[in-house]
Amino acid sequence: MNPRQGFDNWDSYRSVREKLSRLVAARGDGRLRLVKDTSNLFRPRTAAEGTLDMRRLNRVIEVDPEAMTAEVEGMTTFEAFVDATLPRGLRPPVVPELKTITVGGAVSGAGIESSSFRYGLVHENVEEMEVLCADGTVRLCRPDNEHADLFRAIPNSYGTLGYILRLRVKLLAAPPYAALTHWRYRDRVQFLAALVAACGRGAAMPDFVEGVVFAPDDFVLTTARLTDEAGPVSDYTGMGIYYRSLRSRGEDRLTVRDFLWRWDPDWFWCSRSFGMQNPLLRRLLGRWMLRSSSYGKAKALYERWGIEERVTALRRALGRPVELSEQVIQDVEIPIDHAPEFLDFYFREIDIRPCWVCPLRPLAAAADWTLFAMKPGALYLNFGFWGSVRSSAAKAAGHFNRRVERTVQELGGRKSLYSRSYFPEAEFWRIYNGEAYARLKAKYDPRGAFDDLYRKAVLGG
Ligand SMILES: Cc1cc2nc3c(=O)[nH]c(=O)nc-3n(C[C@H](O)[C@H](O)[C@H](O)COP(=O)(O)OP(=O)(O)OC[C@H]3O[C@@H](n4cnc5c(N)ncnc54)[C@H](O)[C@@H]3O)c2cc1C
């Protein structure tokens, strides 16, 4: 069998690329906005209609088992990507934890996952990209060609310098099973020490390392190794709930596919806000609801219908107490040496439980990523927390999110821009290399066809 069989998407890719290029070249003065069916963004956006429909660019064009690379269209979800590679015994090195995150979205948003302590961030596994620029030109960007400046600036640009149409991504071997071990700690110092040791560079290094903070005295460290060894496997796609298993089992096994998507059916643990950890609802609605994209859609409806505001208004009208809270949905990267201080701050001021902890170690060229430079080879911990903190009328809007931003800065860390940000403009550009961004914007988007990063990430443009 021809190992590339089953993929014949070059013609269709070229034809869509051609159409998009013509459409952008012929556009008037309006802003270009992406049309997309799914999104994993958690910040408010203006309701303006999208104008750039890239939805057809959602396929794997080719898998090359000899070169160990795949050619992927920019809107391909990681679910589709993984489904194209696993049957060939291959996988992308870094697969973000939610199925509908797209390859282009993860590269432009500096995506990570629990293999990132070995293989860096999603964009560090990309060999080249074709980027649709504001004048309709499609530029081939590689680290070693005339558009290396754009190649290095795409991560963390969130579609403000151009849209990625195609990527060549490295692949790794993917044995069919994952063997997991969970270690439980009462003490944060021991937990952090064990996590650092698990990320060591020796031969015994696992394939995946991550942690979950359940409480100030309850931490679980998970390591996983991919293996060919067959055996019974667990199933967390139905009645079983993965995150609960972390505290009840020492060891576990999953198929590699179920392992990669272990966090998806319960959106980590956020499914509980939708009642989906109730066994009855799970049995009744599980078939449709146990998927991160379903929660995303339900959340969008909840916001569109203004349910929270209506409930608050009703409680006020009935003279009932109204509890004020602030949504704090953030992923932050903290240098490992400052992780204990971050945890102190976190328990003192935020304390959303649980909290995901994912180690990452950027690769050799990490200092060169223009808008998301990191220290090559240094270990960072990503803390992911998604929930609400009780607030009061005396607190300014965004008080807790701003506390997170300030603390992350003080500790030498970096905050992802997929969710709400409150940075004043000057501070934002100091952090995200405004000088270089302005130069690139002037070169690749002089008429402002795409939003500006500050407008998009902070002002909700
Ligand atoms: C609960 C939760 C868990 C998360 N877990 C993870 C995780 O495990 N790992 C991780 O990496 N991230 C995680 N994220 C963050 C998520 O990866 C980012 O929000 C990512 O940018 C979403 O990508 P998307 O494909 O859904 O794109 P969208 O949400 O549709 O878009 C994201 C941004 O990227 C831009 N964009 C989209 N496609 C392209 C393209 N082809 N070219 C250029 N720009 C483009 C869009 O314009 C937009 O600004 C998590 C978020 C939440 C809320």
PDB file of N, CA and C in Angstrom, residues 164-256:
ATOM      1  N   ILE A 164      -2.790  31.566   8.450  1.00  0.00           N
ATOM      2  CA  ILE A 164      -2.029  30.391   8.020  1.00  0.00           C
ATOM      3  C   ILE A 164      -2.953  29.502   7.181  1.00  0.00           C
ATOM      4  N   LEU A 165      -2.536  29.249   5.952  1.00  0.00           N
ATOM      5  CA  LEU A 165      -3.354  28.394   5.078  1.00  0.00           C
ATOM      6  C   LEU A 165      -2.900  26.941   5.134  1.00  0.00           C
ATOM      7  N   ARG A 166      -1.588  26.742   5.220  1.00  0.00           N
ATOM      8  CA  ARG A 166      -1.047  25.380   5.208  1.00  0.00           C
ATOM      9  C   ARG A 166       0.196  25.341   6.089  1.00  0.00           C
ATOM     10  N   LEU A 167       0.392  24.186   6.712  1.00  0.00           N
ATOM     11  CA  LEU A 167       1.593  24.011   7.536  1.00  0.00           C
ATOM     12  C   LEU A 167       2.218  22.654   7.258  1.00  0.00           C
ATOM     13  N   ARG A 168       3.537  22.600   7.357  1.00  0.00           N
ATOM     14  CA  ARG A 168       4.203  21.276   7.382  1.00  0.00           C
ATOM     15  C   ARG A 168       4.628  21.036   8.833  1.00  0.00           C
ATOM     16  N   VAL A 169       4.077  19.953   9.394  1.00  0.00           N
ATOM     17  CA  VAL A 169       4.277  19.681  10.829  1.00  0.00           C
ATOM     18  C   VAL A 169       5.052  18.377  10.987  1.00  0.00           C
ATOM     19  N   LYS A 170       5.982  18.365  11.922  1.00  0.00           N
ATOM     20  CA  LYS A 170       6.740  17.134  12.202  1.00  0.00           C
ATOM     21  C   LYS A 170       5.823  16.074  12.832  1.00  0.00           C
ATOM     22  N   LEU A 171       6.174  14.822  12.655  1.00  0.00           N
ATOM     23  CA  LEU A 171       5.410  13.729  13.284  1.00  0.00           C
ATOM     24  C   LEU A 171       6.347  12.831  14.088  1.00  0.00           C
ATOM     25  N   LEU A 172       5.753  12.088  15.008  1.00  0.00           N
ATOM     26  CA  LEU A 172       6.493  11.114  15.803  1.00  0.00           C
ATOM     27  C   LEU A 172       5.761   9.782  15.735  1.00  0.00           C
ATOM     28  N   ALA A 173       6.463   8.714  16.110  1.00  0.00           N
ATOM     29  CA  ALA A 173       5.807   7.397  16.180  1.00  0.00           C
ATOM     30  C   ALA A 173       4.747   7.433  17.281  1.00  0.00           C
ATOM     31  N   ALA A 174       3.645   6.700  17.047  1.00  0.00           N
ATOM     32  CA  ALA A 174       2.559   6.675  18.038  1.00  0.00           C
ATOM     33  C   ALA A 174       2.167   5.238  18.345  1.00  0.00           C
ATOM     34  N   PRO A 175       2.824   4.614  19.329  1.00  0.00           N
ATOM     35  CA  PRO A 175       2.369   3.284  19.766  1.00  0.00           C
ATOM     36  C   PRO A 175       0.901   3.358  20.198  1.00  0.00           C
ATOM     37  N   PRO A 176       0.186   2.211  20.165  1.00  0.00           N
ATOM     38  CA  PRO A 176      -1.278   2.273  20.312  1.00  0.00           C
ATOM     39  C   PRO A 176      -1.835   2.497  21.718  1.00  0.00           C
ATOM     40  N   TYR A 177      -1.023   2.350  22.753  1.00  0.00           N
ATOM     41  CA  TYR A 177      -1.554   2.482  24.119  1.00  0.00           C
ATOM     42  C   TYR A 177      -0.758   3.507  24.927  1.00  0.00           C
ATOM     43  N   ALA A 178      -1.428   4.015  25.960  1.00  0.00           N
ATOM     44  CA  ALA A 178      -0.732   4.891  26.906  1.00  0.00           C
ATOM     45  C   ALA A 178      -0.850   4.277  28.294  1.00  0.00           C
ATOM     46  N   ALA A 179       0.294   4.146  28.971  1.00  0.00           N
ATOM     47  CA  ALA A 179       0.296   3.650  30.360  1.00  0.00           C
ATOM     48  C   ALA A 179       0.527   4.847  31.271  1.00  0.00           C
ATOM     49  N   LEU A 180      -0.427   5.064  32.180  1.00  0.00           N
ATOM     50  CA  LEU A 180      -0.392   6.264  33.028  1.00  0.00           C
ATOM     51  C   LEU A 180      -0.087   5.896  34.474  1.00  0.00           C
ATOM     52  N   THR A 181       0.638   6.779  35.159  1.00  0.00           N
ATOM     53  CA  THR A 181       0.814   6.616  36.597  1.00  0.00           C
ATOM     54  C   THR A 181       0.444   7.933  37.261  1.00  0.00           C
ATOM     55  N   HIS A 182      -0.344   7.841  38.320  1.00  0.00           N
ATOM     56  CA  HIS A 182      -0.730   9.038  39.073  1.00  0.00           C
ATOM     57  C   HIS A 182      -0.092   8.972  40.469  1.00  0.00           C
ATOM     58  N   TRP A 183       0.587  10.077  40.849  1.00  0.00           N
ATOM     59  CA  TRP A 183       1.163  10.169  42.190  1.00  0.00           C
ATOM     60  C   TRP A 183       0.473  11.292  42.946  1.00  0.00           C
ATOM     61  N   ARG A 184       0.121  11.009  44.173  1.00  0.00           N
ATOM     62  CA  ARG A 184      -0.607  12.021  44.948  1.00  0.00           C
ATOM     63  C   ARG A 184       0.301  12.634  46.022  1.00  0.00           C
ATOM     64  N   TYR A 185       0.238  13.944  46.189  1.00  0.00           N
ATOM     65  CA  TYR A 185       1.072  14.642  47.171  1.00  0.00           C
ATOM     66  C   TYR A 185       0.219  15.552  48.034  1.00  0.00           C
ATOM     67  N   ARG A 186       0.579  15.650  49.295  1.00  0.00           N
ATOM     68  CA  ARG A 186      -0.099  16.576  50.210  1.00  0.00           C
ATOM     69  C   ARG A 186       0.669  17.897  50.259  1.00  0.00           C
ATOM     70  N   ASP A 187       1.920  17.829  49.859  1.00  0.00           N
ATOM     71  CA  ASP A 187       2.800  18.976  50.059  1.00  0.00           C
ATOM     72  C   ASP A 187       3.235  19.551  48.715  1.00  0.00           C
ATOM     73  N   ARG A 188       3.125  20.876  48.551  1.00  0.00           N
ATOM     74  CA  ARG A 188       3.402  21.472  47.240  1.00  0.00           C
ATOM     75  C   ARG A 188       4.885  21.393  46.880  1.00  0.00           C
ATOM     76  N   VAL A 189       5.749  21.442  47.896  1.00  0.00           N
ATOM     77  CA  VAL A 189       7.194  21.372  47.613  1.00  0.00           C
ATOM     78  C   VAL A 189       7.526  19.994  47.039  1.00  0.00           C
ATOM     79  N   GLN A 190       6.959  18.972  47.649  1.00  0.00           N
ATOM     80  CA  GLN A 190       7.214  17.608  47.155  1.00  0.00           C
ATOM     81  C   GLN A 190       6.614  17.418  45.752  1.00  0.00           C
ATOM     82  N   PHE A 191       5.426  17.957  45.557  1.00  0.00           N
ATOM     83  CA  PHE A 191       4.770  17.846  44.241  1.00  0.00           C
ATOM     84  C   PHE A 191       5.645  18.502  43.158  1.00  0.00           C
ATOM     85  N   LEU A 192       6.110  19.729  43.439  1.00  0.00           N
ATOM     86  CA  LEU A 192       6.904  20.438  42.430  1.00  0.00           C
ATOM     87  C   LEU A 192       8.234  19.721  42.194  1.00  0.00           C
ATOM     88  N   ALA A 193       8.830  19.213  43.260  1.00  0.00           N
ATOM     89  CA  ALA A 193      10.110  18.510  43.095  1.00  0.00           C
ATOM     90  C   ALA A 193       9.910  17.255  42.238  1.00  0.00           C
ATOM     91  N   ALA A 194       8.807  16.538  42.486  1.00  0.00           N
ATOM     92  CA  ALA A 194       8.543  15.313  41.717  1.00  0.00           C
ATOM     93  C   ALA A 194       8.266  15.653  40.262  1.00  0.00           C
ATOM     94  N   LEU A 195       7.575  16.746  40.028  1.00  0.00           N
ATOM     95  CA  LEU A 195       7.260  17.161  38.655  1.00  0.00           C
ATOM     96  C   LEU A 195       8.553  17.515  37.899  1.00  0.00           C
ATOM     97  N   VAL A 196       9.430  18.236  38.557  1.00  0.00           N
ATOM     98  CA  VAL A 196      10.710  18.606  37.920  1.00  0.00           C
ATOM     99  C   VAL A 196      11.508  17.332  37.630  1.00  0.00           C
ATOM    100  N   ALA A 197      11.525  16.416  38.587  1.00  0.00           N
ATOM    101  CA  ALA A 197      12.276  15.169  38.378  1.00  0.00           C
ATOM    102  C   ALA A 197      11.700  14.389  37.204  1.00  0.00           C
ATOM    103  N   ALA A 198      10.370  14.365  37.077  1.00  0.00           N
ATOM    104  CA  ALA A 198       9.734  13.620  35.976  1.00  0.00           C
ATOM    105  C   ALA A 198      10.100  14.224  34.629  1.00  0.00           C
ATOM    106  N   CYS A 199      10.380  15.517  34.596  1.00  0.00           N
ATOM    107  CA  CYS A 199      10.738  16.184  33.336  1.00  0.00           C
ATOM    108  C   CYS A 199      12.238  16.102  33.066  1.00  0.00           C
ATOM    109  N   GLY A 200      12.971  15.358  33.899  1.00  0.00           N
ATOM    110  CA  GLY A 200      14.419  15.215  33.711  1.00  0.00           C
ATOM    111  C   GLY A 200      14.727  14.660  32.332  1.00  0.00           C
ATOM    112  N   ARG A 201      15.987  14.777  31.934  1.00  0.00           N
ATOM    113  CA  ARG A 201      16.298  14.438  30.553  1.00  0.00           C
ATOM    114  C   ARG A 201      16.805  13.009  30.365  1.00  0.00           C
ATOM    115  N   GLY A 202      16.790  12.184  31.390  1.00  0.00           N
ATOM    116  CA  GLY A 202      17.351  10.838  31.292  1.00  0.00           C
ATOM    117  C   GLY A 202      16.559   9.901  30.389  1.00  0.00           C
ATOM    118  N   ALA A 203      17.071   8.656  30.257  1.00  0.00           N
ATOM    119  CA  ALA A 203      16.426   7.678  29.375  1.00  0.00           C
ATOM    120  C   ALA A 203      15.032   7.323  29.870  1.00  0.00           C
ATOM    121  N   ALA A 204      14.813   7.480  31.182  1.00  0.00           N
ATOM    122  CA  ALA A 204      13.516   7.093  31.752  1.00  0.00           C
ATOM    123  C   ALA A 204      12.460   8.182  31.573  1.00  0.00           C
ATOM    124  N   MET A 205      12.789   9.223  30.809  1.00  0.00           N
ATOM    125  CA  MET A 205      11.852  10.337  30.665  1.00  0.00           C
ATOM    126  C   MET A 205      10.516   9.857  30.077  1.00  0.00           C
ATOM    127  N   PRO A 206       9.387  10.195  30.717  1.00  0.00           N
ATOM    128  CA  PRO A 206       8.087   9.793  30.153  1.00  0.00           C
ATOM    129  C   PRO A 206       7.772  10.573  28.877  1.00  0.00           C
ATOM    130  N   ASP A 207       6.679  10.198  28.200  1.00  0.00           N
ATOM    131  CA  ASP A 207       6.262  10.944  27.004  1.00  0.00           C
ATOM    132  C   ASP A 207       5.418  12.160  27.385  1.00  0.00           C
ATOM    133  N   PHE A 208       4.712  12.062  28.517  1.00  0.00           N
ATOM    134  CA  PHE A 208       3.799  13.142  28.925  1.00  0.00           C
ATOM    135  C   PHE A 208       3.927  13.354  30.441  1.00  0.00           C
ATOM    136  N   VAL A 209       3.891  14.606  30.850  1.00  0.00           N
ATOM    137  CA  VAL A 209       3.892  14.923  32.288  1.00  0.00           C
ATOM    138  C   VAL A 209       2.916  16.072  32.511  1.00  0.00           C
ATOM    139  N   GLU A 210       2.069  15.939  33.527  1.00  0.00           N
ATOM    140  CA  GLU A 210       1.194  17.053  33.887  1.00  0.00           C
ATOM    141  C   GLU A 210       0.764  16.885  35.342  1.00  0.00           C
ATOM    142  N   GLY A 211       0.160  17.918  35.888  1.00  0.00           N
ATOM    143  CA  GLY A 211      -0.310  17.847  37.265  1.00  0.00           C
ATOM    144  C   GLY A 211      -1.666  18.500  37.394  1.00  0.00           C
ATOM    145  N   VAL A 212      -2.346  18.173  38.478  1.00  0.00           N
ATOM    146  CA  VAL A 212      -3.607  18.847  38.798  1.00  0.00           C
ATOM    147  C   VAL A 212      -3.557  19.233  40.266  1.00  0.00           C
ATOM    148  N   VAL A 213      -3.864  20.511  40.533  1.00  0.00           N
ATOM    149  CA  VAL A 213      -3.942  20.989  41.913  1.00  0.00           C
ATOM    150  C   VAL A 213      -5.411  20.931  42.302  1.00  0.00           C
ATOM    151  N   PHE A 214      -5.737  20.044  43.227  1.00  0.00           N
ATOM    152  CA  PHE A 214      -7.135  19.938  43.662  1.00  0.00           C
ATOM    153  C   PHE A 214      -7.414  20.865  44.852  1.00  0.00           C
ATOM    154  N   ALA A 215      -6.396  21.070  45.681  1.00  0.00           N
ATOM    155  CA  ALA A 215      -6.529  21.915  46.878  1.00  0.00           C
ATOM    156  C   ALA A 215      -5.117  22.241  47.342  1.00  0.00           C
ATOM    157  N   PRO A 216      -4.965  23.200  48.271  1.00  0.00           N
ATOM    158  CA  PRO A 216      -3.607  23.546  48.709  1.00  0.00           C
ATOM    159  C   PRO A 216      -2.832  22.367  49.294  1.00  0.00           C
ATOM    160  N   ASP A 217      -3.545  21.313  49.696  1.00  0.00           N
ATOM    161  CA  ASP A 217      -2.834  20.149  50.230  1.00  0.00           C
ATOM    162  C   ASP A 217      -3.196  18.881  49.443  1.00  0.00           C
ATOM    163  N   ASP A 218      -3.511  19.052  48.179  1.00  0.00           N
ATOM    164  CA  ASP A 218      -3.907  17.885  47.383  1.00  0.00           C
ATOM    165  C   ASP A 218      -3.491  18.070  45.909  1.00  0.00           C
ATOM    166  N   PHE A 219      -2.388  17.415  45.575  1.00  0.00           N
ATOM    167  CA  PHE A 219      -1.823  17.557  44.231  1.00  0.00           C
ATOM    168  C   PHE A 219      -1.680  16.170  43.603  1.00  0.00           C
ATOM    169  N   VAL A 220      -1.931  16.079  42.304  1.00  0.00           N
ATOM    170  CA  VAL A 220      -1.673  14.811  41.603  1.00  0.00           C
ATOM    171  C   VAL A 220      -0.732  15.080  40.435  1.00  0.00           C
ATOM    172  N   LEU A 221       0.308  14.274  40.380  1.00  0.00           N
ATOM    173  CA  LEU A 221       1.240  14.321  39.251  1.00  0.00           C
ATOM    174  C   LEU A 221       0.953  13.102  38.378  1.00  0.00           C
ATOM    175  N   THR A 222       0.833  13.319  37.069  1.00  0.00           N
ATOM    176  CA  THR A 222       0.599  12.191  36.156  1.00  0.00           C
ATOM    177  C   THR A 222       1.737  12.120  35.148  1.00  0.00           C
ATOM    178  N   THR A 223       2.272  10.921  34.985  1.00  0.00           N
ATOM    179  CA  THR A 223       3.229  10.699  33.896  1.00  0.00           C
ATOM    180  C   THR A 223       2.629   9.618  33.011  1.00  0.00           C
ATOM    181  N   ALA A 224       2.922   9.689  31.720  1.00  0.00           N
ATOM    182  CA  ALA A 224       2.384   8.671  30.810  1.00  0.00           C
ATOM    183  C   ALA A 224       3.438   8.328  29.773  1.00  0.00           C
ATOM    184  N   ARG A 225       3.379   7.069  29.367  1.00  0.00           N
ATOM    185  CA  ARG A 225       4.321   6.554  28.381  1.00  0.00           C
ATOM    186  C   ARG A 225       3.519   5.832  27.312  1.00  0.00           C
ATOM    187  N   LEU A 226       3.833   6.052  26.064  1.00  0.00           N
ATOM    188  CA  LEU A 226       3.153   5.307  24.999  1.00  0.00           C
ATOM    189  C   LEU A 226       3.820   3.940  24.860  1.00  0.00           C
ATOM    190  N   THR A 227       2.999   2.935  24.601  1.00  0.00           N
ATOM    191  CA  THR A 227       3.529   1.570  24.581  1.00  0.00           C
ATOM    192  C   THR A 227       2.785   0.705  23.557  1.00  0.00           C
ATOM    193  N   ASP A 228       3.498  -0.350  23.082  1.00  0.00           N
ATOM    194  CA  ASP A 228       2.861  -1.322  22.178  1.00  0.00           C
ATOM    195  C   ASP A 228       2.164  -2.425  22.962  1.00  0.00           C
ATOM    196  N   GLU A 229       2.421  -2.477  24.248  1.00  0.00           N
ATOM    197  CA  GLU A 229       1.905  -3.583  25.064  1.00  0.00           C
ATOM    198  C   GLU A 229       0.383  -3.503  25.198  1.00  0.00           C
ATOM    199  N   ALA A 230      -0.290  -4.534  24.698  1.00  0.00           N
ATOM    200  CA  ALA A 230      -1.758  -4.538  24.752  1.00  0.00           C
ATOM    201  C   ALA A 230      -2.226  -4.896  26.166  1.00  0.00           C
ATOM    202  N   GLY A 231      -3.476  -4.583  26.463  1.00  0.00           N
ATOM    203  CA  GLY A 231      -4.026  -4.893  27.783  1.00  0.00           C
ATOM    204  C   GLY A 231      -5.338  -4.171  27.955  1.00  0.00           C
ATOM    205  N   PRO A 232      -6.032  -4.419  29.070  1.00  0.00           N
ATOM    206  CA  PRO A 232      -7.324  -3.759  29.289  1.00  0.00           C
ATOM    207  C   PRO A 232      -7.156  -2.239  29.388  1.00  0.00           C
ATOM    208  N   VAL A 233      -8.155  -1.516  28.863  1.00  0.00           N
ATOM    209  CA  VAL A 233      -8.062  -0.054  28.891  1.00  0.00           C
ATOM    210  C   VAL A 233      -9.308   0.552  29.556  1.00  0.00           C
ATOM    211  N   SER A 234      -9.131   1.716  30.138  1.00  0.00           N
ATOM    212  CA  SER A 234     -10.271   2.443  30.719  1.00  0.00           C
ATOM    213  C   SER A 234     -10.951   3.262  29.638  1.00  0.00           C
ATOM    214  N   ASP A 235     -12.182   3.713  29.983  1.00  0.00           N
ATOM    215  CA  ASP A 235     -12.953   4.505  29.026  1.00  0.00           C
ATOM    216  C   ASP A 235     -13.549   5.708  29.766  1.00  0.00           C
ATOM    217  N   TYR A 236     -13.128   6.891  29.375  1.00  0.00           N
ATOM    218  CA  TYR A 236     -13.672   8.108  29.990  1.00  0.00           C
ATOM    219  C   TYR A 236     -14.478   8.923  28.980  1.00  0.00           C
ATOM    220  N   THR A 237     -15.056   8.242  28.014  1.00  0.00           N
ATOM    221  CA  THR A 237     -15.841   8.963  27.004  1.00  0.00           C
ATOM    222  C   THR A 237     -17.334   8.845  27.279  1.00  0.00           C
ATOM    223  N   GLY A 238     -17.696   8.097  28.347  1.00  0.00           N
ATOM    224  CA  GLY A 238     -19.110   7.897  28.654  1.00  0.00           C
ATOM    225  C   GLY A 238     -19.376   8.222  30.115  1.00  0.00           C
ATOM    226  N   MET A 239     -19.609   7.170  30.924  1.00  0.00           N
ATOM    227  CA  MET A 239     -19.965   7.412  32.318  1.00  0.00           C
ATOM    228  C   MET A 239     -18.730   7.735  33.177  1.00  0.00           C
ATOM    229  N   GLY A 240     -17.575   7.274  32.779  1.00  0.00           N
ATOM    230  CA  GLY A 240     -16.360   7.534  33.568  1.00  0.00           C
ATOM    231  C   GLY A 240     -15.916   8.988  33.402  1.00  0.00           C
ATOM    232  N   ILE A 241     -15.358   9.555  34.474  1.00  0.00           N
ATOM    233  CA  ILE A 241     -14.911  10.954  34.423  1.00  0.00           C
ATOM    234  C   ILE A 241     -13.409  10.972  34.706  1.00  0.00           C
ATOM    235  N   TYR A 242     -12.648  11.396  33.705  1.00  0.00           N
ATOM    236  CA  TYR A 242     -11.194  11.234  33.803  1.00  0.00           C
ATOM    237  C   TYR A 242     -10.602  11.917  35.036  1.00  0.00           C
ATOM    238  N   TYR A 243     -10.933  13.189  35.256  1.00  0.00           N
ATOM    239  CA  TYR A 243     -10.194  13.899  36.318  1.00  0.00           C
ATOM    240  C   TYR A 243     -10.465  13.282  37.683  1.00  0.00           C
ATOM    241  N   ARG A 244     -11.629  12.651  37.834  1.00  0.00           N
ATOM    242  CA  ARG A 244     -11.914  12.019  39.129  1.00  0.00           C
ATOM    243  C   ARG A 244     -11.028  10.787  39.332  1.00  0.00           C
ATOM    244  N   SER A 245     -10.659  10.154  38.208  1.00  0.00           N
ATOM    245  CA  SER A 245      -9.843   8.941  38.333  1.00  0.00           C
ATOM    246  C   SER A 245      -8.459   9.250  38.900  1.00  0.00           C
ATOM    247  N   LEU A 246      -8.016  10.494  38.779  1.00  0.00           N
ATOM    248  CA  LEU A 246      -6.653  10.823  39.206  1.00  0.00           C
ATOM    249  C   LEU A 246      -6.448  10.573  40.698  1.00  0.00           C
ATOM    250  N   ARG A 247      -7.517  10.747  41.482  1.00  0.00           N
ATOM    251  CA  ARG A 247      -7.373  10.572  42.931  1.00  0.00           C
ATOM    252  C   ARG A 247      -7.812   9.197  43.403  1.00  0.00           C
ATOM    253  N   SER A 248      -8.341   8.408  42.469  1.00  0.00           N
ATOM    254  CA  SER A 248      -8.804   7.093  42.925  1.00  0.00           C
ATOM    255  C   SER A 248      -7.949   5.951  42.383  1.00  0.00           C
ATOM    256  N   ARG A 249      -7.053   6.237  41.439  1.00  0.00           N
ATOM    257  CA  ARG A 249      -6.241   5.153  40.893  1.00  0.00           C
ATOM    258  C   ARG A 249      -4.771   5.558  40.889  1.00  0.00           C
ATOM    259  N   GLY A 250      -3.925   4.571  41.035  1.00  0.00           N
ATOM    260  CA  GLY A 250      -2.478   4.820  40.958  1.00  0.00           C
ATOM    261  C   GLY A 250      -1.992   4.647  39.537  1.00  0.00           C
ATOM    262  N   GLU A 251      -2.639   3.705  38.828  1.00  0.00           N
ATOM    263  CA  GLU A 251      -2.209   3.431  37.459  1.00  0.00           C
ATOM    264  C   GLU A 251      -3.417   3.321  36.561  1.00  0.00           C
ATOM    265  N   ASP A 252      -3.191   3.506  35.267  1.00  0.00           N
ATOM    266  CA  ASP A 252      -4.302   3.439  34.332  1.00  0.00           C
ATOM    267  C   ASP A 252      -3.740   3.149  32.946  1.00  0.00           C
ATOM    268  N   ARG A 253      -4.624   2.727  32.055  1.00  0.00           N
ATOM    269  CA  ARG A 253      -4.222   2.510  30.650  1.00  0.00           C
ATOM    270  C   ARG A 253      -5.341   3.015  29.763  1.00  0.00           C
ATOM    271  N   LEU A 254      -4.952   3.610  28.634  1.00  0.00           N
ATOM    272  CA  LEU A 254      -5.931   4.095  27.662  1.00  0.00           C
ATOM    273  C   LEU A 254      -5.397   3.796  26.270  1.00  0.00           C
ATOM    274  N   THR A 255      -6.304   3.789  25.290  1.00  0.00           N
ATOM    275  CA  THR A 255      -5.791   3.740  23.919  1.00  0.00           C
ATOM    276  C   THR A 255      -5.121   5.093  23.675  1.00  0.00           C
ATOM    277  N   VAL A 256      -4.231   5.150  22.707  1.00  0.00           N
ATOM    278  CA  VAL A 256      -3.524   6.414  22.500  1.00  0.00           C
ATOM    279  C   VAL A 256      -4.511   7.522  22.138  1.00  0.00           C
TER     280      VAL A 256
END
